[in-house]
Amino acid sequence: MIFVIKVGGNVIDNPELLQRFLKNFAAVPGKKILIHGGGKIATRIGDKLGIESRYVNGRRITDAETIDVVTMVYGGLVNKQLVAKLQANGCNAIGLTGADANIIPAVKRPVKEIDYGFAGDISTVQAAPLKALLEAGLTPVFAPLTHDGKGQMLNTNADTIASSLATALSAYYEVRLIYCFEKKGVLHDANNDDAVINLIDRQIYQELLEDKVLTDGILPKLENAFAAIESGVKEVLIGHADDVLSNTSDTVAGTLIR
């Protein structure tokens, strides 16, 4: 089995939690891929450069100045720091964006009610070069960036990149897609970190939606999870970053989605 693991921005922003996560990720046996979010670092650096961050419905508006900032920060600073820290933990990582080896071509999101700017919607995933890296013993580490094939970088949701990579690799491997963040899993009660729902299938998901148990923040992860499963991924797990070793074993600690 191969593990496609996405680590959230709140983990990236927490140095102690990130250090523990990377040490544990490096210890995960076998083939694995890491996809990281951006955290608040791009916002902080943009502020220093006088570039204001704008959001609509929680999504960043990526104008011409902002795509330069996120490309530098996500594809450069954050990505290479993660790679260097993984190397220090004995994991032979290689940092990538979707433009590298043309692995994740995308299209600029069409303007409808909102113009998200240089936001990318994934067209396809070229799994062959990714498989070659994995078979060579390398651990790919993806920044949340894609490209349009015409020279333009695009800002793309990291959860979606993780789901798309997992789906593409399911043609070659059994895949477990894991979303690691600061909660222990999908919760019955957002105010109780121990109220973990251990298993969710489509029927349970519909019941949770009807009962309005789920918070808005977890819904995109669940939609990406079911999209991956319906496209060939064996299973998806949502759990705490500290539990990544458990969640790459047979004894899972978070929410398993089938």
Coordinates of C-alpha atoms in Angstrom, one line a residue:
M1 CA 0.0 0.0 0.0
I2 CA 1.1 3.6 -0.7
F3 CA 0.2 6.5 1.6
V4 CA -0.8 9.9 0.2
I5 CA -0.7 12.2 3.1
K6 CA -1.8 15.8 3.2
V7 CA -0.8 18.0 6.2
G8 CA -2.8 21.1 6.9
G9 CA -1.8 24.7 7.2
N10 CA -2.5 24.9 11.0
V11 CA 0.2 22.2 11.4
I12 CA 2.6 24.1 9.2
D13 CA 2.1 27.1 11.4
N14 CA 2.8 25.3 14.6
P15 CA 6.6 24.6 14.8
E16 CA 6.4 21.9 17.6
L17 CA 3.5 20.0 16.0
L18 CA 5.2 20.2 12.6
Q19 CA 8.5 18.9 14.0
R20 CA 6.7 15.9 15.6
F21 CA 4.7 15.3 12.4
L22 CA 7.8 15.3 10.1
K23 CA 9.7 12.9 12.4
N24 CA 6.7 10.5 12.4
F25 CA 6.1 10.9 8.6
A26 CA 9.8 10.1 7.9
A27 CA 9.3 6.9 9.9
V28 CA 6.3 5.7 7.8
P29 CA 7.5 2.6 6.0
G30 CA 7.3 2.1 2.3
K31 CA 6.2 4.5 -0.5
K32 CA 4.6 7.8 0.5
I33 CA 3.8 11.2 -0.7
L34 CA 3.3 14.4 1.3
I35 CA 1.1 17.3 0.1
H36 CA 1.3 20.5 2.2
G37 CA -0.9 23.5 2.7
G38 CA 0.5 27.0 2.9
G39 CA -0.5 28.1 6.4
K40 CA -0.4 31.8 7.2
I41 CA 3.2 32.4 6.0
A42 CA 2.2 33.7 2.6
T43 CA -0.2 36.2 4.3
R44 CA 2.6 37.4 6.6
I45 CA 5.1 37.8 3.8
G46 CA 2.6 39.4 1.6
D47 CA 1.8 42.0 4.4
K48 CA 5.6 42.8 4.6
L49 CA 5.6 43.4 0.9
G50 CA 2.5 45.6 1.0
I51 CA 0.3 43.0 -0.8
E52 CA -3.0 42.6 0.9
S53 CA -4.6 39.1 1.2
R54 CA -8.2 38.9 0.2
Y55 CA -10.6 36.0 0.9
V56 CA -14.1 35.2 -0.3
N57 CA -15.9 32.3 1.5
G58 CA -12.6 31.3 3.0
R59 CA -10.8 31.0 -0.3
R60 CA -7.9 33.2 -1.2
I61 CA -8.3 35.6 -4.2
T62 CA -5.1 35.0 -6.1
D63 CA -4.4 38.2 -8.2
A64 CA -1.3 38.8 -10.2
E65 CA 0.8 40.0 -7.2
T66 CA -0.5 37.2 -4.9
I67 CA 0.3 34.3 -7.3
D68 CA 3.9 35.6 -7.2
V69 CA 3.9 35.6 -3.4
V70 CA 2.3 32.1 -3.1
T71 CA 4.6 30.6 -5.7
M72 CA 7.6 32.0 -3.8
V73 CA 6.3 31.0 -0.4
Y74 CA 4.6 27.6 -1.1
G75 CA 6.9 26.4 -3.8
G76 CA 10.0 27.8 -2.3
L77 CA 10.2 28.7 1.4
V78 CA 7.7 26.2 2.8
N79 CA 8.4 23.4 0.4
K80 CA 12.1 23.4 0.7
Q81 CA 12.1 23.8 4.5
L82 CA 9.9 20.7 4.7
V83 CA 12.2 18.8 2.3
A84 CA 15.3 19.8 4.3
K85 CA 13.7 18.8 7.6
L86 CA 12.7 15.4 6.1
Q87 CA 16.2 14.9 4.9
A88 CA 17.4 15.6 8.5
N89 CA 15.0 12.8 9.6
G90 CA 16.5 10.3 7.1
C91 CA 13.7 10.6 4.5
N92 CA 15.0 11.2 0.9
A93 CA 12.4 13.8 -0.1
I94 CA 12.1 15.8 -3.3
G95 CA 10.1 19.0 -3.5
L96 CA 7.7 19.5 -6.3
T97 CA 4.9 21.6 -7.7
G98 CA 2.4 20.5 -10.2
A99 CA 4.5 22.1 -13.0
D100 CA 7.4 19.8 -12.3
A101 CA 7.5 17.0 -14.8
N102 CA 4.0 18.3 -15.9
I103 CA 2.5 16.1 -13.1
I104 CA -0.5 18.3 -12.4
P105 CA -1.7 20.4 -15.4
A106 CA -4.7 22.6 -14.5
V107 CA -6.9 25.4 -15.9
K108 CA -7.5 28.8 -14.6
R109 CA -10.8 28.8 -12.7
P110 CA -13.5 30.4 -14.9
V111 CA -15.0 33.7 -13.6
K112 CA -18.6 33.2 -12.5
E113 CA -20.0 35.2 -9.5
I114 CA -16.5 35.6 -8.1
D115 CA -13.2 36.1 -9.9
Y116 CA -10.7 34.0 -7.9
G117 CA -7.8 35.1 -10.1
F118 CA -5.0 32.7 -10.7
A119 CA -6.7 29.7 -9.0
G120 CA -6.3 26.4 -10.7
D121 CA -8.8 23.6 -11.3
I122 CA -7.0 20.3 -12.0
S123 CA -7.3 18.9 -15.5
T124 CA -5.6 15.6 -15.0
V125 CA -2.6 14.0 -13.2
Q126 CA 0.4 12.5 -15.1
A127 CA 1.0 9.6 -12.8
A128 CA 3.9 8.0 -14.7
P129 CA 6.7 10.4 -13.7
L130 CA 5.4 10.3 -10.1
K131 CA 5.5 6.5 -10.1
A132 CA 9.1 6.7 -11.5
L133 CA 10.1 8.9 -8.5
L134 CA 8.5 6.6 -6.0
E135 CA 10.1 3.5 -7.6
A136 CA 13.5 5.3 -7.4
G137 CA 13.0 5.5 -3.6
L138 CA 12.2 9.2 -3.4
T139 CA 9.4 10.7 -1.4
P140 CA 7.7 13.5 -3.3
V141 CA 6.6 16.6 -1.3
F142 CA 4.1 18.7 -3.2
A143 CA 3.4 22.4 -2.7
P144 CA -0.3 23.5 -3.4
L145 CA 0.6 24.8 -6.9
T146 CA -0.3 23.7 -10.4
H147 CA 0.3 25.2 -13.9
D148 CA -1.7 25.9 -17.0
G149 CA 0.8 24.5 -19.6
K150 CA 1.2 28.0 -21.0
G151 CA 3.8 29.3 -18.5
Q152 CA 1.4 30.4 -15.7
M153 CA 1.5 29.0 -12.2
L154 CA -1.8 28.5 -10.4
N155 CA -2.8 28.4 -6.8
T156 CA -4.7 25.1 -6.1
N157 CA -6.4 23.7 -3.0
A158 CA -4.0 21.2 -1.3
D159 CA -6.9 18.8 -0.3
T160 CA -7.9 18.6 -3.9
I161 CA -4.3 18.0 -5.0
A162 CA -4.0 15.1 -2.5
S163 CA -7.3 13.5 -3.7
S164 CA -6.3 13.8 -7.3
L165 CA -2.8 12.3 -6.8
A166 CA -4.3 9.5 -4.7
T167 CA -6.8 8.8 -7.5
A168 CA -4.2 8.8 -10.2
L169 CA -1.9 6.4 -8.3
S170 CA -4.7 4.0 -7.6
A171 CA -4.1 2.7 -11.1
Y172 CA -0.8 1.3 -9.9
Y173 CA -1.1 0.8 -6.1
E174 CA -3.5 0.2 -3.3
V175 CA -3.8 3.8 -1.9
R176 CA -4.7 5.1 1.5
L177 CA -5.3 8.9 1.4
I178 CA -4.7 10.6 4.8
Y179 CA -5.7 14.1 5.8
C180 CA -3.6 15.2 8.8
F181 CA -4.7 18.3 10.7
E182 CA -5.1 19.6 14.3
K183 CA -8.2 17.6 15.2
K184 CA -8.4 13.9 16.0
G185 CA -10.8 13.2 13.2
V186 CA -14.4 14.1 12.1
L187 CA -16.2 15.0 15.3
H188 CA -19.8 14.5 16.5
D189 CA -19.3 17.7 18.6
A190 CA -17.0 20.4 17.3
N191 CA -16.3 21.5 20.8
N192 CA -15.3 18.0 22.0
D193 CA -12.0 16.9 20.5
D194 CA -12.6 13.3 21.8
A195 CA -16.0 12.9 20.1
V196 CA -14.4 11.2 17.0
I197 CA -16.6 9.4 14.5
N198 CA -14.6 6.3 13.7
L199 CA -16.2 5.3 10.5
I200 CA -18.2 7.1 7.8
D201 CA -19.7 5.7 4.7
R202 CA -22.1 7.4 2.2
Q203 CA -25.2 6.5 4.3
I204 CA -23.7 7.7 7.5
Y205 CA -22.5 10.9 5.8
Q206 CA -26.0 11.7 4.6
E207 CA -27.4 11.2 8.1
L208 CA -24.7 13.5 9.5
L209 CA -25.6 16.2 7.0
E210 CA -29.3 15.9 7.7
D211 CA -28.6 16.2 11.5
K212 CA -26.3 19.2 10.8
V213 CA -23.5 17.5 12.9
L214 CA -20.7 18.5 10.5
T215 CA -19.0 21.9 10.5
D216 CA -18.4 23.8 7.2
G217 CA -14.6 23.3 7.5
I218 CA -14.8 19.5 7.4
L219 CA -17.2 19.3 4.4
P220 CA -14.7 19.9 1.6
K221 CA -12.4 17.2 3.1
L222 CA -15.3 14.7 3.1
E223 CA -16.3 15.6 -0.4
N224 CA -12.8 15.1 -1.6
A225 CA -12.6 11.8 0.3
F226 CA -15.7 10.3 -1.3
A227 CA -14.6 11.6 -4.7
A228 CA -11.3 9.7 -4.3
I229 CA -13.0 6.5 -3.1
E230 CA -15.5 6.6 -6.0
S231 CA -12.5 6.9 -8.4
G232 CA -10.4 3.9 -7.1
V233 CA -8.8 5.0 -3.9
K234 CA -9.1 2.1 -1.3
E235 CA -9.8 4.2 1.8
V236 CA -9.4 7.7 3.2
L237 CA -8.5 8.6 6.8
I238 CA -8.9 12.0 8.5
G239 CA -7.0 12.4 11.7
H240 CA -4.6 14.3 14.0
A241 CA -1.1 15.0 12.7
D242 CA 0.3 13.3 15.8
D243 CA -1.4 10.1 14.8
V244 CA 0.2 9.7 11.4
L245 CA 2.1 6.6 12.3
S246 CA -1.0 4.9 13.8
N247 CA -3.0 5.9 10.7
T248 CA -0.5 4.2 8.4
S249 CA -0.9 1.0 10.3
D250 CA -3.9 -1.4 10.8
T251 CA -4.8 0.4 14.1
V252 CA -6.3 3.7 13.0
A253 CA -6.9 6.5 15.4
G254 CA -9.0 8.9 13.3
T255 CA -12.0 8.7 11.0
L256 CA -11.9 6.0 8.4
I257 CA -14.0 6.7 5.3
R258 CA -15.1 3.9 3.0

